[in-house]
Short mmCIF file of C-alpha atoms in Angstrom, two decimals:
data_model
loop_
_atom_site.label_atom_id
_atom_site.label_comp_id
_atom_site.label_asym_id
_atom_site.label_seq_id
_atom_site.Cartn_x
_atom_site.Cartn_y
_atom_site.Cartn_z
CA UNK A 1 95.66 95.12 130.50
CA UNK A 2 94.98 92.61 133.27
CA UNK A 3 92.29 94.95 134.53
CA UNK A 4 90.71 95.15 131.07
CA UNK A 5 90.81 91.37 130.80
CA UNK A 6 88.97 91.03 134.11
CA UNK A 7 86.29 93.45 132.89
CA UNK A 8 85.92 91.58 129.58
CA UNK A 9 85.64 88.26 131.44
CA UNK A 10 82.44 89.50 133.09
CA UNK A 11 80.79 89.79 129.66
CA UNK A 12 81.29 93.51 129.16
CA UNK A 13 82.57 94.88 125.87
CA UNK A 14 85.81 96.84 126.25
CA UNK A 15 86.74 99.47 123.68
CA UNK A 16 90.19 101.06 123.94
CA UNK A 17 92.15 103.53 121.85
CA UNK A 18 95.80 102.48 121.59
CA UNK A 19 98.84 104.18 120.05
CA UNK A 20 101.90 102.10 119.11
CA UNK A 21 101.34 99.35 121.69
CA UNK A 22 103.82 96.60 122.46
CA UNK A 23 103.40 93.25 120.74
CA UNK A 24 102.10 91.58 123.88
CA UNK A 25 99.47 94.26 124.50
CA UNK A 26 98.39 94.37 120.86
CA UNK A 27 97.91 90.60 120.61
CA UNK A 28 95.80 90.64 123.78
CA UNK A 29 92.89 92.27 121.91
CA UNK A 30 90.26 90.23 120.08
CA UNK A 31 89.23 92.70 117.37
CA UNK A 32 90.70 95.74 115.68
CA UNK A 33 89.29 98.89 114.07
CA UNK A 34 92.19 100.42 112.12
CA UNK A 35 91.73 103.99 110.89
CA UNK A 36 93.93 106.11 108.67
CA UNK A 37 94.24 109.88 108.64
CA UNK A 38 90.81 111.42 108.06
CA UNK A 39 88.97 108.68 109.95
CA UNK A 40 88.74 106.24 107.02
CA UNK A 41 88.48 102.54 107.86
CA UNK A 42 91.44 100.41 106.78
CA UNK A 43 90.51 97.22 108.61
CA UNK A 44 87.75 96.05 110.91
CA UNK A 45 87.56 92.50 112.15
CA UNK A 46 89.13 89.85 114.35
CA UNK A 47 92.85 90.02 115.01
CA UNK A 48 93.27 86.27 115.19
CA UNK A 49 95.97 84.38 117.02
CA UNK A 50 99.17 86.46 117.10
CA UNK A 51 97.37 88.98 114.81
CA UNK A 52 97.24 86.35 112.05
CA UNK A 53 93.92 87.55 110.59
CA UNK A 54 95.16 91.14 110.28
CA UNK A 55 98.46 90.03 108.72
CA UNK A 56 96.72 87.72 106.27
CA UNK A 57 94.32 90.49 105.21
CA UNK A 58 97.00 93.14 104.57
CA UNK A 59 99.43 90.76 102.85
CA UNK A 60 96.85 89.89 100.24
CA UNK A 61 97.69 93.21 98.55
CA UNK A 62 100.75 93.36 96.29
CA UNK A 63 101.85 96.71 97.72
CA UNK A 64 102.13 95.32 101.25
CA UNK A 65 105.60 94.76 102.62
CA UNK A 66 105.77 91.31 104.21
CA UNK A 67 106.08 91.25 107.97
CA UNK A 68 109.39 90.08 109.39
CA UNK A 69 109.60 87.20 111.82
CA UNK A 70 109.10 88.44 115.37
CA UNK A 71 108.12 91.97 114.24
CA UNK A 72 105.45 93.82 116.17
CA UNK A 73 102.26 93.64 114.08
CA UNK A 74 101.08 97.02 115.41
CA UNK A 75 104.24 98.78 114.21
CA UNK A 76 104.19 96.89 110.94
CA UNK A 77 100.59 97.75 110.05
CA UNK A 78 101.14 101.45 110.67
CA UNK A 79 104.22 101.45 108.47
CA UNK A 80 102.39 99.56 105.77
CA UNK A 81 99.40 101.91 105.49
CA UNK A 82 101.59 105.02 105.62
CA UNK A 83 104.48 104.01 103.31
CA UNK A 84 102.84 101.56 100.90
CA UNK A 85 102.91 102.05 97.14
CA UNK A 86 101.60 100.00 94.22
CA UNK A 87 103.62 98.53 91.37
CA UNK A 88 103.32 101.72 89.33
CA UNK A 89 104.83 103.75 92.19
CA UNK A 90 101.62 105.45 93.33
CA UNK A 91 100.40 105.33 96.93
CA UNK A 92 98.02 102.49 97.58
CA UNK A 93 94.72 103.38 99.27
CA UNK A 94 93.94 100.66 101.81
CA UNK A 95 90.81 102.47 102.93
CA UNK A 96 89.41 102.33 99.41
CA UNK A 97 90.37 98.67 99.20
CA UNK A 98 88.51 97.87 102.40
CA UNK A 99 85.45 99.79 101.21
CA UNK A 100 85.23 97.37 98.23
CA UNK A 101 86.19 94.23 100.14
CA UNK A 102 84.04 91.26 101.00
CA UNK A 103 84.92 91.82 104.68
CA UNK A 104 83.06 95.12 104.72
CA UNK A 105 80.06 93.58 102.99
CA UNK A 106 79.93 90.80 105.58
CA UNK A 107 80.13 93.36 108.38
CA UNK A 108 77.26 95.41 106.94
CA UNK A 109 75.20 92.27 106.42
CA UNK A 110 75.74 91.26 110.02
CA UNK A 111 74.65 94.70 111.23
CA UNK A 112 71.53 94.51 109.07
CA UNK A 113 70.68 91.05 110.45
CA UNK A 114 71.03 92.30 114.02
CA UNK A 115 68.71 95.20 113.27
CA UNK A 116 66.11 92.93 111.66
CA UNK A 117 66.11 90.59 114.63
CA UNK A 118 65.82 93.33 117.25
CA UNK A 119 62.92 92.93 119.69
CA UNK A 120 61.90 94.48 122.97
CA UNK A 121 63.22 91.36 124.72
CA UNK A 122 66.78 91.68 123.45
CA UNK A 123 66.85 95.48 123.51
CA UNK A 124 69.54 96.88 125.77
CA UNK A 125 68.18 99.29 128.35
CA UNK A 126 69.86 101.10 131.24
CA UNK A 127 68.31 102.56 134.36
CA UNK A 128 70.61 105.57 134.13
CA UNK A 129 72.88 107.11 131.55
CA UNK A 130 75.67 107.06 134.15
CA UNK A 131 77.45 103.89 135.22
CA UNK A 132 77.30 104.70 138.94
CA UNK A 133 75.05 106.52 141.37
CA UNK A 134 75.38 110.22 142.10
CA UNK A 135 76.77 109.41 145.54
CA UNK A 136 79.51 107.20 144.10
CA UNK A 137 80.33 109.81 141.46
CA UNK A 138 80.57 112.59 144.03
CA UNK A 139 82.75 110.55 146.35
CA UNK A 140 85.15 109.52 143.57
CA UNK A 141 85.40 113.02 142.09
CA UNK A 142 85.92 114.59 145.53
CA UNK A 143 88.69 112.11 146.33
CA UNK A 144 90.39 112.84 143.02
CA UNK A 145 90.10 116.60 143.47
CA UNK A 146 91.48 116.47 147.01
CA UNK A 147 94.49 114.58 145.66
CA UNK A 148 94.98 117.28 143.05
CA UNK A 149 94.74 119.98 145.70
CA UNK A 150 97.31 118.29 147.95
CA UNK A 151 99.62 117.98 144.97
CA UNK A 152 99.26 121.66 144.06
CA UNK A 153 101.50 123.48 146.55
CA UNK A 154 101.77 126.43 144.20
CA UNK A 155 98.09 127.00 144.87
CA UNK A 156 97.33 125.88 148.43
CA UNK A 157 100.65 126.23 150.22
CA UNK A 158 101.27 129.59 148.60
CA UNK A 159 98.00 131.09 149.77
CA UNK A 160 98.67 129.91 153.32
CA UNK A 161 102.14 131.44 153.24
CA UNK A 162 100.74 134.68 151.85
CA UNK A 163 98.22 134.76 154.73
CA UNK A 164 101.01 134.38 157.28
CA UNK A 165 103.21 137.04 155.66
CA UNK A 166 100.37 139.55 155.35
CA UNK A 167 99.32 138.92 158.95
CA UNK A 168 102.88 139.47 160.19
CA UNK A 169 103.48 142.62 158.17
CA UNK A 170 100.21 144.27 159.17
CA UNK A 171 100.41 143.05 162.77
CA UNK A 172 103.95 144.36 163.31
CA UNK A 173 102.72 147.88 162.63
CA UNK A 174 100.70 147.82 165.87
CA UNK A 175 102.78 145.52 168.05
CA UNK A 176 104.13 148.47 170.10
CA UNK A 177 100.71 150.10 170.53
CA UNK A 178 98.10 147.44 170.97
CA UNK A 179 95.37 149.66 172.45
CA UNK A 180 94.03 152.58 170.38
CA UNK A 181 93.78 155.94 172.10
CA UNK A 182 93.17 158.47 169.34
CA UNK A 183 91.12 158.79 166.20
CA UNK A 184 94.30 158.23 164.20
CA UNK A 185 94.83 154.90 165.95
CA UNK A 186 91.27 153.83 165.16
CA UNK A 187 91.60 154.89 161.52
CA UNK A 188 94.83 152.90 161.26
CA UNK A 189 93.14 149.77 162.57
CA UNK A 190 90.13 150.15 160.30
CA UNK A 191 92.48 150.63 157.35
CA UNK A 192 94.41 147.51 158.33
CA UNK A 193 91.21 145.47 158.46
CA UNK A 194 90.23 146.86 155.06
CA UNK A 195 93.63 146.25 153.43
CA UNK A 196 94.06 142.69 154.69
CA UNK A 197 90.51 141.76 153.75
CA UNK A 198 90.73 143.17 150.25
CA UNK A 199 94.25 141.91 149.56
CA UNK A 200 93.70 138.33 150.71
CA UNK A 201 90.22 138.23 149.18
CA UNK A 202 91.48 139.28 145.76
CA UNK A 203 94.46 136.95 146.15
CA UNK A 204 92.06 134.05 146.74
CA UNK A 205 90.04 135.10 143.69
CA UNK A 206 93.05 135.29 141.36
CA UNK A 207 94.79 132.13 142.55
CA UNK A 208 91.80 129.84 141.98
CA UNK A 209 91.25 130.83 138.35
CA UNK A 210 94.03 128.84 136.63
CA UNK A 211 93.43 125.65 138.61
CA UNK A 212 89.68 125.77 138.10
CA UNK A 213 90.05 126.42 134.36
CA UNK A 214 92.35 123.40 134.01
CA UNK A 215 89.94 121.10 135.84
CA UNK A 216 86.94 122.64 134.08
CA UNK A 217 88.40 121.78 130.68
CA UNK A 218 89.11 118.25 131.87
CA UNK A 219 85.50 118.00 133.07
CA UNK A 220 84.24 118.93 129.60
CA UNK A 221 85.89 115.77 128.24
CA UNK A 222 84.59 113.68 131.12
CA UNK A 223 81.10 115.08 130.60
CA UNK A 224 81.18 114.09 126.92
CA UNK A 225 82.05 110.55 127.99
CA UNK A 226 79.20 110.56 130.56
CA UNK A 227 81.63 109.80 133.37
CA UNK A 228 79.87 111.88 136.03
CA UNK A 229 77.36 114.68 136.49
CA UNK A 230 77.97 118.40 136.72
CA UNK A 231 76.63 118.32 140.27
CA UNK A 232 79.43 115.94 141.31
CA UNK A 233 82.28 118.17 140.15
CA UNK A 234 80.53 121.27 141.46
CA UNK A 235 80.09 119.73 144.90
CA UNK A 236 83.67 118.49 144.86
CA UNK A 237 85.00 121.97 144.12
CA UNK A 238 82.83 123.39 146.88
CA UNK A 239 83.98 121.00 149.60
CA UNK A 240 87.60 120.64 148.49
CA UNK A 241 88.17 124.35 149.10
CA UNK A 242 86.82 124.35 152.66
CA UNK A 243 89.79 122.83 154.56
CA UNK A 244 92.27 125.10 152.78
CA UNK A 245 90.10 128.17 153.33
CA UNK A 246 89.90 127.34 157.03
CA UNK A 247 93.64 126.69 157.17
CA UNK A 248 94.52 130.01 155.52
CA UNK A 249 92.00 131.89 157.70
CA UNK A 250 93.22 130.40 160.96
CA UNK A 251 96.92 131.12 160.35
CA UNK A 252 96.15 134.69 159.31
CA UNK A 253 93.73 135.54 162.12
CA UNK A 254 95.89 133.97 164.84
CA UNK A 255 98.88 136.05 163.71
CA UNK A 256 97.11 139.31 162.86
CA UNK A 257 94.38 139.39 165.51
CA UNK A 258 96.57 139.27 168.61
CA UNK A 259 99.42 141.35 167.22
CA UNK A 260 97.09 144.22 166.42
CA UNK A 261 95.69 144.13 169.96
CA UNK A 262 92.10 143.07 169.33
CA UNK A 263 89.85 141.86 172.12
CA UNK A 264 90.88 138.57 173.80
CA UNK A 265 87.22 137.59 174.23
CA UNK A 266 86.60 134.19 172.62
CA UNK A 267 83.29 135.30 171.08
CA UNK A 268 84.90 138.25 169.29
CA UNK A 269 87.87 136.16 168.15
CA UNK A 270 85.77 133.40 166.63
CA UNK A 271 83.39 135.92 165.06
CA UNK A 272 86.35 137.57 163.35
CA UNK A 273 87.64 134.16 162.24
CA UNK A 274 84.24 133.13 160.91
CA UNK A 275 83.72 136.23 158.80
CA UNK A 276 87.28 136.27 157.51
CA UNK A 277 86.86 132.65 156.39
CA UNK A 278 83.61 133.67 154.69
CA UNK A 279 85.54 136.42 152.93
CA UNK A 280 88.00 133.95 151.43
CA UNK A 281 85.18 131.55 150.57
CA UNK A 282 83.16 134.27 148.87
CA UNK A 283 86.03 135.45 146.67
CA UNK A 284 87.14 131.88 145.90
CA UNK A 285 83.66 130.75 144.86
CA UNK A 286 83.10 133.92 142.83
CA UNK A 287 86.36 133.17 141.00
CA UNK A 288 85.16 129.65 140.20
CA UNK A 289 81.80 131.00 139.06
CA UNK A 290 83.30 133.53 136.65
CA UNK A 291 85.71 130.93 135.23
CA UNK A 292 82.80 128.56 134.65
CA UNK A 293 80.83 131.31 132.92
CA UNK A 294 83.60 132.79 130.76
CA UNK A 295 85.91 131.33 128.14
CA UNK A 296 89.20 131.47 130.04
CA UNK A 297 90.86 132.54 133.26
CA UNK A 298 92.24 135.74 131.71
CA UNK A 299 88.75 137.01 130.91
CA UNK A 300 87.52 136.05 134.39
CA UNK A 301 90.45 137.87 135.98
CA UNK A 302 89.77 141.00 133.94
CA UNK A 303 86.11 141.10 134.91
CA UNK A 304 86.90 140.15 138.50
CA UNK A 305 89.41 142.98 138.82
CA UNK A 306 86.78 145.49 137.76
CA UNK A 307 84.24 144.07 140.21
CA UNK A 308 86.80 144.01 143.04
CA UNK A 309 87.77 147.60 142.35
CA UNK A 310 84.18 148.78 142.50
CA UNK A 311 83.59 146.72 145.65
CA UNK A 312 86.59 148.25 147.40
CA UNK A 313 85.49 151.74 146.43
CA UNK A 314 81.90 151.44 147.63
CA UNK A 315 82.27 149.10 150.62
CA UNK A 316 82.01 152.00 153.08
CA UNK A 317 85.68 152.50 153.98
CA UNK A 318 87.20 154.67 151.26
CA UNK A 319 83.91 156.54 150.97
CA UNK A 320 81.87 156.46 154.15
CA UNK A 321 78.32 155.15 153.58
CA UNK A 322 76.66 158.44 154.52
CA UNK A 323 78.67 160.23 151.83
CA UNK A 324 77.91 157.88 148.93
CA UNK A 325 75.61 159.57 146.42
CA UNK A 326 72.09 158.25 146.00
CA UNK A 327 72.95 157.12 142.46
CA UNK A 328 75.76 154.82 143.63
CA UNK A 329 74.35 153.71 146.97
CA UNK A 330 73.12 150.46 145.40
CA UNK A 331 76.77 149.44 145.02
CA UNK A 332 77.17 149.74 148.77
CA UNK A 333 74.34 147.27 149.32
CA UNK A 334 75.35 144.65 146.75
CA UNK A 335 79.12 144.50 147.28
CA UNK A 336 80.15 141.58 149.53
CA UNK A 337 82.95 143.66 151.04
CA UNK A 338 80.44 145.95 152.76
CA UNK A 339 78.86 143.05 154.62
CA UNK A 340 82.22 141.52 155.50
CA UNK A 341 83.72 144.74 156.84
CA UNK A 342 80.60 145.67 158.76
CA UNK A 343 80.76 142.32 160.57
CA UNK A 344 84.52 142.46 161.20
CA UNK A 345 84.50 146.03 162.52
CA UNK A 346 81.30 146.19 164.53
CA UNK A 347 81.76 142.77 166.15
CA UNK A 348 85.24 143.77 167.29
CA UNK A 349 84.31 147.14 168.78
CA UNK A 350 80.89 146.22 170.13
CA UNK A 351 80.69 147.36 173.80
CA UNK A 352 84.33 148.42 173.58
CA UNK A 353 84.78 151.08 176.25
CA UNK A 354 88.37 151.96 175.31
CA UNK A 355 88.70 155.78 175.57
CA UNK A 356 89.32 157.42 172.21
CA UNK A 357 90.46 161.05 172.19
CA UNK A 358 88.60 163.13 169.63
CA UNK A 359 90.45 165.31 167.19
CA UNK A 360 89.27 168.93 167.45
CA UNK A 361 86.80 169.74 164.71
CA UNK A 362 86.30 166.13 163.57
CA UNK A 363 82.79 164.68 163.09
CA UNK A 364 83.48 162.45 166.08
CA UNK A 365 84.38 165.46 168.22
CA UNK A 366 81.36 167.46 167.11
CA UNK A 367 79.04 164.52 167.75
CA UNK A 368 80.33 164.10 171.28
CA UNK A 369 79.78 167.82 171.94
CA UNK A 370 76.28 167.64 170.48
CA UNK A 371 75.41 164.68 172.68
CA UNK A 372 76.74 166.52 175.70
CA UNK A 373 79.45 163.97 176.42
CA UNK A 374 82.04 166.77 176.55
CA UNK A 375 82.42 170.50 176.04
CA UNK A 376 84.43 172.37 173.47
CA UNK A 377 87.76 173.11 175.13
CA UNK A 378 91.09 173.25 173.33
CA UNK A 379 93.03 172.43 176.48
CA UNK A 380 90.69 169.65 177.61
CA UNK A 381 90.05 167.32 174.63
CA UNK A 382 86.92 165.22 174.30
CA UNK A 383 86.92 161.48 174.93
CA UNK A 384 84.45 158.90 173.78
CA UNK A 385 84.55 155.13 173.42
CA UNK A 386 85.72 152.95 170.53
CA UNK A 387 82.13 151.80 170.03
CA UNK A 388 80.95 155.41 169.74
CA UNK A 389 83.72 156.19 167.27
CA UNK A 390 82.61 153.38 164.95
CA UNK A 391 78.97 154.42 165.12
CA UNK A 392 79.70 158.11 164.49
CA UNK A 393 82.39 157.61 161.84
CA UNK A 394 80.18 155.41 159.72
CA UNK A 395 77.11 157.56 160.24
CA UNK A 396 75.19 154.81 161.98
CA UNK A 397 75.28 152.63 158.82
CA UNK A 398 77.55 150.00 160.39
CA UNK A 399 75.49 148.31 163.12
CA UNK A 400 76.35 145.31 165.28
CA UNK A 401 72.74 144.14 165.04
CA UNK A 402 73.32 143.42 161.33
CA UNK A 403 76.12 140.92 161.95
CA UNK A 404 73.91 137.87 162.47
CA UNK A 405 70.64 138.96 160.91
CA UNK A 406 72.03 140.46 157.67
CA UNK A 407 75.79 140.07 157.19
CA UNK A 408 75.99 136.32 157.79
CA UNK A 409 72.88 135.41 155.68
CA UNK A 410 74.05 137.66 152.84
CA UNK A 411 77.53 136.11 152.65
CA UNK A 412 76.16 132.58 152.89
CA UNK A 413 73.65 133.49 150.17
CA UNK A 414 76.42 134.82 147.91
CA UNK A 415 78.38 131.59 148.35
CA UNK A 416 75.28 129.50 147.61
CA UNK A 417 74.34 131.62 144.59
CA UNK A 418 77.84 131.33 143.15
CA UNK A 419 77.67 127.52 143.45
CA UNK A 420 74.28 127.41 141.73
CA UNK A 421 75.47 129.62 138.86
CA UNK A 422 78.67 127.56 138.60
CA UNK A 423 76.60 124.36 138.36
CA UNK A 424 74.40 125.81 135.60
CA UNK A 425 77.45 127.05 133.68
CA UNK A 426 79.19 123.68 133.91
CA UNK A 427 76.02 121.96 132.75
CA UNK A 428 75.11 124.26 129.86
CA UNK A 429 78.45 125.57 128.58
CA UNK A 430 81.40 123.87 126.90
CA UNK A 431 84.22 126.06 125.64
CA UNK A 432 86.17 123.12 124.21
CA UNK A 433 83.68 122.59 121.41
CA UNK A 434 85.03 123.39 117.98
#
């Protein structure tokens, strides 16, 4: 209340909705608009000293119970308008009484006089429909959202813990054999990359839905009150996720990367970290986008599950790119998982000269024989490199040259597109409307 008094002292009008206030708080207001069920006006006017004007108005009616000495006027008035009855035992309608009162006529006359005397000189104009600048709005909303994120361990701490656990489980599988030597070893590592990427990506997608829906619904109310723009909340959601995405990515990659025996080269490590972080960002922002577009988190999760399933199927791992039918090949090009996995796999095995023993009769074995790198001999197996295995296994569709010229721009574009769609949805849609 002291804060409201300071605002009112600057000449600003303060309107507040109060429910059963204390006597001290109630008497601090200058005027009162009292409504009964249905939105009908019971009283509108000055409160007076110690609510004397309100008390004097209500006690003029015979059905009004007189206020007791020291009784809270706010509690008394609510009891009066809800329990009052006239002399004949019927409920008294204070709203109807006010509609016929001289007080209402004076109020309407005053409004009419103000309207008649309106000129361009005394017309109230505002430079913007918002009270503060976009920068101030964005800064305040971002600060609030970061506080919410820090106070939501079930969301942020849980996803970090899941990243650590998944990294440990998948890394322990290879801790005793850190260098691949056969096609089976390479397949196991590719499968591990695929499983961890899909699992943690979908986990990021699902975990953001409930939190975003809760804050989205709160934003609908704030938007109706013109508190801040859609761009402010959209930017806040974009930037608030970044530190937690980086945190979850770092703890996972540090655990998983070295346990599985990947290259110790700094360039390869940070490339893997970058694209894994982009994976989490892509799935997180897509989850926010779908929640902004759809009515509730359950619907977004249902649609997201279908999209994730199709992405996993056509990303080039379960079905190699060269074996995808021409009808479905478009799915290979549009699914984000394809671009993520291409970057993770090819960047890791680029110029990797680790000898990989070919399995007799495998496409890798036949390709090495065709190239003349070895001869068909049951007792003398063929050997190629890890880089050759990746190129042959994926039919030349996974190329290291695509990492920076295609994979990175595509994933950044998907993140940007999801933020744009999310902004439009927050601006145009409101699922709290009756």
